[in-house]
Amino acid sequence: MVNIPRTTQSPTPSEISSSENAPLKKTTHNPLHENTPTGALSAIPLRKNRSDEALNKGFDRPTFRSSPFELVEARDSTETKIYTSKEVDAMLEENFSSTVDALGGYHTKKIHDLVKLNENLDETLVKLKSAMKLRDERTKFQKAASRARGKETKQKIRSLSDENKDLKSEIDALTIENEDFESEMVGYNKIVDDLSGQISHLKNHSESLLSEIRQKSETIEKRNESIRSDRDSKAVLRRENEDLIKMKDLEISGLHEKLGEARSEIDRLNAEKEVLKLKFDAVDKTASGLTKGKTKTLIDSGKRIQNESDVLRTLNSKLIKENSDNKKQIAILKEKISLLAGKLDINLDS
């Protein structure tokens, strides 16, 4: 006996009696149930070779006897009903049919989805082929462009390599020139340092000179003020200077006269010398006819004339030196008078 709890979905006796002699529904082929001996009924736990006590112990779900000809007892909380094996088979058949129908609808829906997915897959494959073709064309074009750019780049690299060699040689030359320039700059820096020291020294010296000039300017200004205050001293100083210049002019004129006299005396002595030279020449020619007394007289006369010539030369050189010294003194005196006249605002030309 098998105890089956009755629920609200359990079939009624009329339904069971009507379905006892009902033919079994033909099941449709379901690929999900291929190679399975029981199909959808494999989910129903049918147990064989077990005793009733083992089947009924500890279970609330329906269990069935292994023999189809024995009676089945169903119990619930209110009543206990006994079903025959045919009724149980009918109930199982109905549940199996509904399960197969549900699985068939699900399978049909899945097949429809697979067909739609296949159509979408075909469209996707067409798009993929066109995209791959476009990609291949673009790749081919890009490869050709890359090859052209590569050739152009190689040519540029070669030209740049040549330019790099030229630039390297120029850089080497510039490096050597830079080293020479740096060595020259070291010398120039030393010169600049020396000049800077000299400039600082000259600056200090110029500042000291400026201060000295300021002091002298102040002193000169004071002198000018004192000179301007004494107008009468200007005329006295001017007269004294004029008298001094006149005296120097008289001395110079006297020296000129003495110089003229000395020159005339030198000319006379030169003439006498020429006469004596002629006489000496005549004496040389007639030396054999001269006596010792005449020769001595002529020699003494020549020595006397020579001594007089030396005295006149010495006097002439002294006069020239004195004349030169007087001219220098007169020039210095005139310069001092001019400076003093400029300081005193005196016009010497008037």
CSV table of C-alpha atoms in Angstrom, one decimal:
chain,number,residue,atom,x,y,z
A,1,MET,CA,0.0,0.0,0.0
A,2,VAL,CA,1.2,3.5,-0.8
A,3,ASN,CA,0.0,6.6,1.1
A,4,ILE,CA,-0.6,9.6,-1.2
A,5,PRO,CA,-1.7,12.8,0.6
A,6,ARG,CA,-4.7,14.4,-1.2
A,7,THR,CA,-4.3,18.0,-2.2
A,8,THR,CA,-6.6,20.4,-4.0
A,9,GLN,CA,-5.1,19.3,-7.4
A,10,SER,CA,-5.8,15.6,-6.8
A,11,PRO,CA,-8.3,14.1,-9.3
A,12,THR,CA,-11.8,13.3,-8.3
A,13,PRO,CA,-13.4,9.8,-8.5
A,14,SER,CA,-15.4,10.8,-11.5
A,15,GLU,CA,-12.3,12.0,-13.3
A,16,ILE,CA,-10.5,8.8,-12.5
A,17,SER,CA,-13.4,6.6,-13.7
A,18,SER,CA,-13.7,8.6,-16.9
A,19,SER,CA,-10.0,8.3,-17.6
A,20,GLU,CA,-9.7,4.6,-16.8
A,21,ASN,CA,-10.6,3.4,-20.3
A,22,ALA,CA,-9.3,6.5,-22.1
A,23,PRO,CA,-6.6,5.8,-24.7
A,24,LEU,CA,-3.1,7.0,-24.1
A,25,LYS,CA,-2.1,10.1,-25.9
A,26,LYS,CA,0.6,9.7,-28.5
A,27,THR,CA,3.7,11.5,-27.4
A,28,THR,CA,5.6,13.7,-29.9
A,29,HIS,CA,9.3,13.3,-30.6
A,30,ASN,CA,11.4,15.5,-28.3
A,31,PRO,CA,15.1,15.6,-29.0
A,32,LEU,CA,15.7,16.5,-25.4
A,33,HIS,CA,14.5,13.0,-24.4
A,34,GLU,CA,16.6,11.1,-27.0
A,35,ASN,CA,18.6,8.2,-25.7
A,36,THR,CA,16.7,8.2,-22.4
A,37,PRO,CA,14.7,5.1,-21.4
A,38,THR,CA,12.0,7.0,-19.5
A,39,GLY,CA,11.9,10.5,-21.0
A,40,ALA,CA,10.2,13.1,-18.9
A,41,LEU,CA,9.3,10.3,-16.4
A,42,SER,CA,12.9,10.1,-15.4
A,43,ALA,CA,12.2,13.0,-13.1
A,44,ILE,CA,9.7,10.8,-11.2
A,45,PRO,CA,11.3,8.8,-8.5
A,46,LEU,CA,10.1,5.2,-9.1
A,47,ARG,CA,11.7,2.8,-6.8
A,48,LYS,CA,11.7,-1.0,-7.3
A,49,ASN,CA,12.8,-3.9,-5.2
A,50,ARG,CA,12.0,-2.0,-2.0
A,51,SER,CA,9.5,-2.9,0.7
A,52,ASP,CA,6.4,-0.8,1.5
A,53,GLU,CA,7.9,0.1,4.9
A,54,ALA,CA,11.0,1.5,3.3
A,55,LEU,CA,9.0,3.4,0.7
A,56,ASN,CA,6.5,4.9,3.2
A,57,LYS,CA,9.0,5.7,6.0
A,58,GLY,CA,9.9,9.3,6.4
A,59,PHE,CA,8.3,10.6,3.0
A,60,ASP,CA,5.3,12.8,2.4
A,61,ARG,CA,5.5,12.7,-1.4
A,62,PRO,CA,3.5,10.0,-3.3
A,63,THR,CA,5.2,6.7,-3.7
A,64,PHE,CA,4.0,3.6,-5.6
A,65,ARG,CA,4.2,-0.1,-5.3
A,66,SER,CA,6.4,-2.0,-7.7
A,67,SER,CA,3.5,-4.2,-8.8
A,68,PRO,CA,0.9,-2.5,-11.1
A,69,PHE,CA,-1.9,-4.8,-10.0
A,70,GLU,CA,-1.9,-4.1,-6.3
A,71,LEU,CA,-4.1,-1.4,-4.8
A,72,VAL,CA,-2.7,2.0,-3.8
A,73,GLU,CA,-3.9,3.6,-0.6
A,74,ALA,CA,-3.9,7.4,-0.4
A,75,ARG,CA,-4.2,9.2,2.8
A,76,ASP,CA,-4.6,12.8,3.9
A,77,SER,CA,-5.5,14.7,7.0
A,78,THR,CA,-9.3,14.1,6.6
A,79,GLU,CA,-9.7,10.8,4.6
A,80,THR,CA,-8.0,7.9,3.1
A,81,LYS,CA,-8.8,6.8,-0.5
A,82,ILE,CA,-7.7,3.7,-2.4
A,83,TYR,CA,-6.7,4.0,-6.1
A,84,THR,CA,-6.2,1.3,-8.6
A,85,SER,CA,-3.1,1.0,-10.7
A,86,LYS,CA,-5.0,2.0,-13.8
A,87,GLU,CA,-6.1,5.2,-12.1
A,88,VAL,CA,-2.6,5.9,-11.1
A,89,ASP,CA,-1.4,5.2,-14.6
A,90,ALA,CA,-4.1,7.6,-15.9
A,91,MET,CA,-3.0,10.3,-13.6
A,92,LEU,CA,0.6,9.8,-14.6
A,93,GLU,CA,-0.3,9.8,-18.3
A,94,GLU,CA,-2.1,13.1,-17.9
A,95,ASN,CA,0.7,14.7,-16.1
A,96,PHE,CA,3.2,13.4,-18.7
A,97,SER,CA,1.1,14.8,-21.5
A,98,SER,CA,0.9,18.2,-19.9
A,99,THR,CA,4.6,18.1,-19.3
A,100,VAL,CA,5.3,17.1,-22.9
A,101,ASP,CA,3.1,19.8,-24.2
A,102,ALA,CA,4.9,22.4,-22.1
A,103,LEU,CA,8.3,21.1,-23.2
A,104,GLY,CA,7.1,21.1,-26.9
A,105,GLY,CA,6.1,24.8,-26.6
A,106,TYR,CA,9.3,25.6,-25.0
A,107,HIS,CA,11.2,23.7,-27.6
A,108,THR,CA,9.3,25.4,-30.4
A,109,LYS,CA,10.0,28.8,-28.9
A,110,LYS,CA,13.7,27.9,-28.7
A,111,ILE,CA,13.8,26.7,-32.3
A,112,HIS,CA,12.1,29.9,-33.4
A,113,ASP,CA,14.7,31.9,-31.4
A,114,LEU,CA,17.5,29.7,-33.0
A,115,VAL,CA,16.1,30.4,-36.5
A,116,LYS,CA,16.0,34.1,-35.8
A,117,LEU,CA,19.5,34.0,-34.3
A,118,ASN,CA,20.7,32.1,-37.4
A,119,GLU,CA,19.2,34.8,-39.7
A,120,ASN,CA,20.9,37.5,-37.6
A,121,LEU,CA,24.1,35.4,-37.7
A,122,ASP,CA,23.9,35.3,-41.6
A,123,GLU,CA,23.4,39.1,-41.7
A,124,THR,CA,26.2,39.5,-39.3
A,125,LEU,CA,28.5,37.3,-41.4
A,126,VAL,CA,27.7,39.4,-44.5
A,127,LYS,CA,28.5,42.5,-42.6
A,128,LEU,CA,31.6,40.9,-41.2
A,129,LYS,CA,32.7,39.8,-44.7
A,130,SER,CA,32.2,43.4,-46.1
A,131,ALA,CA,34.0,44.8,-43.1
A,132,MET,CA,36.9,42.4,-43.5
A,133,LYS,CA,37.0,43.2,-47.3
A,134,LEU,CA,37.1,46.9,-46.4
A,135,ARG,CA,39.7,46.3,-43.8
A,136,ASP,CA,41.9,44.3,-46.3
A,137,GLU,CA,41.6,47.2,-48.8
A,138,ARG,CA,42.5,49.8,-46.2
A,139,THR,CA,45.3,47.6,-45.0
A,140,LYS,CA,46.6,47.2,-48.5
A,141,PHE,CA,46.4,51.0,-49.1
A,142,GLN,CA,48.0,51.7,-45.7
A,143,LYS,CA,50.8,49.2,-46.5
A,144,ALA,CA,51.5,50.9,-49.8
A,145,ALA,CA,51.4,54.3,-48.2
A,146,SER,CA,53.7,53.0,-45.5
A,147,ARG,CA,56.1,51.6,-48.1
A,148,ALA,CA,56.1,55.0,-49.9
A,149,ARG,CA,56.6,56.8,-46.6
A,150,GLY,CA,59.4,54.4,-45.7
A,151,LYS,CA,61.2,55.0,-48.9
A,152,GLU,CA,60.8,58.7,-48.5
A,153,THR,CA,62.0,58.5,-44.9
A,154,LYS,CA,65.1,56.5,-46.0
A,155,GLN,CA,65.9,59.2,-48.5
A,156,LYS,CA,65.4,61.9,-45.9
A,157,ILE,CA,67.6,59.9,-43.4
A,158,ARG,CA,70.3,59.6,-46.0
A,159,SER,CA,70.2,63.3,-46.8
A,160,LEU,CA,70.0,64.1,-43.1
A,161,SER,CA,73.0,61.8,-42.5
A,162,ASP,CA,75.0,63.8,-45.1
A,163,GLU,CA,73.9,67.0,-43.5
A,164,ASN,CA,74.8,65.6,-40.1
A,165,LYS,CA,78.3,64.9,-41.3
A,166,ASP,CA,78.7,68.4,-42.6
A,167,LEU,CA,77.2,69.8,-39.4
A,168,LYS,CA,79.6,67.6,-37.4
A,169,SER,CA,82.6,69.0,-39.3
A,170,GLU,CA,81.3,72.5,-38.8
A,171,ILE,CA,80.7,71.8,-35.1
A,172,ASP,CA,84.3,70.5,-34.8
A,173,ALA,CA,85.6,73.6,-36.5
A,174,LEU,CA,83.4,75.8,-34.2
A,175,THR,CA,84.6,73.8,-31.2
A,176,ILE,CA,88.2,74.6,-32.1
A,177,GLU,CA,87.3,78.2,-32.8
A,178,ASN,CA,85.5,78.3,-29.5
A,179,GLU,CA,88.5,77.0,-27.7
A,180,ASP,CA,90.7,79.6,-29.3
A,181,PHE,CA,88.1,82.2,-28.5
A,182,GLU,CA,88.0,81.1,-24.9
A,183,SER,CA,91.8,81.3,-24.6
A,184,GLU,CA,91.6,84.8,-26.1
A,185,MET,CA,88.8,85.6,-23.7
A,186,VAL,CA,91.1,84.6,-20.8
A,187,GLY,CA,93.7,87.1,-22.1
A,188,TYR,CA,91.0,89.7,-22.7
A,189,ASN,CA,89.7,89.1,-19.2
A,190,LYS,CA,93.1,89.7,-17.7
A,191,ILE,CA,93.4,92.9,-19.8
A,192,VAL,CA,90.0,94.0,-18.7
A,193,ASP,CA,90.9,93.3,-15.1
A,194,ASP,CA,94.1,95.4,-15.5
A,195,LEU,CA,92.2,98.1,-17.2
A,196,SER,CA,89.5,98.0,-14.5
A,197,GLY,CA,92.2,98.5,-11.9
A,198,GLN,CA,93.7,101.3,-13.9
A,199,ILE,CA,90.3,102.8,-14.4
A,200,SER,CA,89.6,102.6,-10.6
A,201,HIS,CA,93.0,104.2,-10.0
A,202,LEU,CA,92.3,106.9,-12.5
A,203,LYS,CA,88.8,107.4,-11.1
A,204,ASN,CA,90.3,108.0,-7.6
A,205,HIS,CA,93.0,110.2,-9.1
A,206,SER,CA,90.4,112.2,-11.1
A,207,GLU,CA,88.3,112.6,-7.9
A,208,SER,CA,91.4,113.9,-6.1
A,209,LEU,CA,92.1,116.2,-9.0
A,210,LEU,CA,88.6,117.4,-9.0
A,211,SER,CA,88.8,118.2,-5.3
A,212,GLU,CA,92.1,120.0,-5.9
A,213,ILE,CA,90.7,121.9,-8.9
A,214,ARG,CA,87.7,122.9,-6.7
A,215,GLN,CA,90.2,124.2,-4.1
A,216,LYS,CA,92.2,126.0,-6.8
A,217,SER,CA,89.0,127.4,-8.3
A,218,GLU,CA,88.0,128.7,-4.9
A,219,THR,CA,91.5,130.2,-4.5
A,220,ILE,CA,91.4,131.8,-8.0
A,221,GLU,CA,88.0,133.1,-7.3
A,222,LYS,CA,89.3,134.7,-4.1
A,223,ARG,CA,92.2,136.1,-6.1
A,224,ASN,CA,89.9,137.4,-8.8
A,225,GLU,CA,87.8,139.1,-6.1
A,226,SER,CA,90.9,140.7,-4.6
A,227,ILE,CA,92.1,141.8,-8.1
A,228,ARG,CA,88.7,143.2,-9.0
A,229,SER,CA,88.7,145.2,-5.7
A,230,ASP,CA,92.0,146.8,-6.7
A,231,ARG,CA,91.7,148.3,-10.1
A,232,ASP,CA,94.6,150.7,-9.7
A,233,SER,CA,97.1,147.8,-9.3
A,234,LYS,CA,96.2,146.7,-12.9
A,235,ALA,CA,97.6,149.8,-14.5
A,236,VAL,CA,100.7,149.8,-12.4
A,237,LEU,CA,101.4,146.1,-13.2
A,238,ARG,CA,100.8,146.8,-16.9
A,239,ARG,CA,103.3,149.7,-17.0
A,240,GLU,CA,105.9,147.6,-15.1
A,241,ASN,CA,105.4,144.8,-17.6
A,242,GLU,CA,105.7,147.1,-20.6
A,243,ASP,CA,108.9,148.7,-19.2
A,244,LEU,CA,110.3,145.2,-18.6
A,245,ILE,CA,109.5,144.2,-22.2
A,246,LYS,CA,111.0,147.4,-23.6
A,247,MET,CA,114.2,146.8,-21.6
A,248,LYS,CA,114.4,143.2,-22.9
A,249,ASP,CA,113.8,144.5,-26.5
A,250,LEU,CA,116.7,147.0,-26.0
A,251,GLU,CA,118.9,144.2,-24.8
A,252,ILE,CA,118.0,142.0,-27.7
A,253,SER,CA,118.7,144.9,-30.2
A,254,GLY,CA,122.1,145.4,-28.5
A,255,LEU,CA,122.8,141.7,-28.8
A,256,HIS,CA,121.9,141.8,-32.4
A,257,GLU,CA,124.3,144.7,-33.0
A,258,LYS,CA,127.1,142.8,-31.2
A,259,LEU,CA,126.3,139.7,-33.3
A,260,GLY,CA,126.5,141.7,-36.5
A,261,GLU,CA,129.8,143.2,-35.4
A,262,ALA,CA,131.1,139.7,-34.6
A,263,ARG,CA,130.0,138.3,-37.9
A,264,SER,CA,131.7,141.2,-39.8
A,265,GLU,CA,134.8,140.5,-37.8
A,266,ILE,CA,134.6,136.8,-38.6
A,267,ASP,CA,134.2,137.7,-42.3
A,268,ARG,CA,137.3,139.9,-42.1
A,269,LEU,CA,139.2,137.2,-40.4
A,270,ASN,CA,138.0,134.6,-42.9
A,271,ALA,CA,139.2,136.9,-45.7
A,272,GLU,CA,142.6,137.3,-44.0
A,273,LYS,CA,142.7,133.5,-43.6
A,274,GLU,CA,142.1,133.1,-47.3
A,275,VAL,CA,144.9,135.5,-48.1
A,276,LEU,CA,147.2,133.7,-45.7
A,277,LYS,CA,146.2,130.4,-47.3
A,278,LEU,CA,147.2,131.7,-50.7
A,279,LYS,CA,150.4,132.9,-49.2
A,280,PHE,CA,151.0,129.5,-47.7
A,281,ASP,CA,150.4,127.9,-51.0
A,282,ALA,CA,152.9,130.3,-52.6
A,283,VAL,CA,155.3,129.6,-49.8
A,284,ASP,CA,154.9,125.8,-50.4
A,285,LYS,CA,155.8,126.3,-54.0
A,286,THR,CA,158.8,128.4,-53.2
A,287,ALA,CA,159.8,126.7,-49.9
A,288,SER,CA,163.3,126.2,-51.1
A,289,GLY,CA,163.8,130.0,-51.4
A,290,LEU,CA,162.5,130.9,-47.9
A,291,THR,CA,164.7,131.5,-45.0
A,292,LYS,CA,164.1,130.3,-41.5
A,293,GLY,CA,163.2,133.8,-40.3
A,294,LYS,CA,160.5,134.3,-42.9
A,295,THR,CA,159.1,130.9,-42.2
A,296,LYS,CA,158.8,131.5,-38.5
A,297,THR,CA,157.2,134.9,-39.1
A,298,LEU,CA,154.6,133.3,-41.3
A,299,ILE,CA,153.9,130.5,-38.8
A,300,ASP,CA,153.5,133.0,-36.0
A,301,SER,CA,151.2,135.1,-38.1
A,302,GLY,CA,149.1,132.1,-38.9
A,303,LYS,CA,148.9,131.0,-35.3
A,304,ARG,CA,147.9,134.5,-34.3
A,305,ILE,CA,145.2,134.6,-36.9
A,306,GLN,CA,144.0,131.1,-35.8
A,307,ASN,CA,143.8,132.2,-32.2
A,308,GLU,CA,141.8,135.3,-33.1
A,309,SER,CA,139.5,133.1,-35.1
A,310,ASP,CA,138.9,130.7,-32.1
A,311,VAL,CA,138.2,133.7,-29.9
A,312,LEU,CA,135.7,135.1,-32.4
A,313,ARG,CA,134.0,131.7,-32.7
A,314,THR,CA,133.7,131.4,-29.0
A,315,LEU,CA,132.3,134.9,-28.7
A,316,ASN,CA,129.9,134.2,-31.5
A,317,SER,CA,128.6,131.0,-29.8
A,318,LYS,CA,128.2,132.8,-26.5
A,319,LEU,CA,126.2,135.6,-28.3
A,320,ILE,CA,124.0,133.0,-30.0
A,321,LYS,CA,123.4,131.2,-26.7
A,322,GLU,CA,122.6,134.4,-24.9
A,323,ASN,CA,120.3,135.5,-27.7
A,324,SER,CA,118.5,132.1,-27.5
A,325,ASP,CA,118.2,132.3,-23.7
A,326,ASN,CA,116.9,135.9,-23.9
A,327,LYS,CA,114.3,134.8,-26.5
A,328,LYS,CA,113.1,131.9,-24.2
A,329,GLN,CA,112.9,134.3,-21.2
A,330,ILE,CA,111.0,136.8,-23.3
A,331,ALA,CA,108.6,134.1,-24.5
A,332,ILE,CA,108.0,132.9,-21.0
A,333,LEU,CA,107.5,136.4,-19.7
A,334,LYS,CA,105.0,137.2,-22.5
A,335,GLU,CA,103.1,134.0,-21.7
A,336,LYS,CA,103.0,134.9,-18.0
A,337,ILE,CA,101.9,138.5,-18.9
A,338,SER,CA,99.2,137.1,-21.2
A,339,LEU,CA,97.9,134.7,-18.5
A,340,LEU,CA,97.9,137.5,-15.9
A,341,ALA,CA,96.3,139.9,-18.3
A,342,GLY,CA,93.6,137.3,-19.0
A,343,LYS,CA,92.9,136.8,-15.3
A,344,LEU,CA,92.8,140.6,-14.8
A,345,ASP,CA,90.6,141.1,-17.9
A,346,ILE,CA,93.3,143.4,-19.5
A,347,ASN,CA,93.4,143.7,-23.3
A,348,LEU,CA,97.1,144.0,-24.3
A,349,ASP,CA,96.3,144.8,-27.9
A,350,SER,CA,94.8,148.1,-27.0
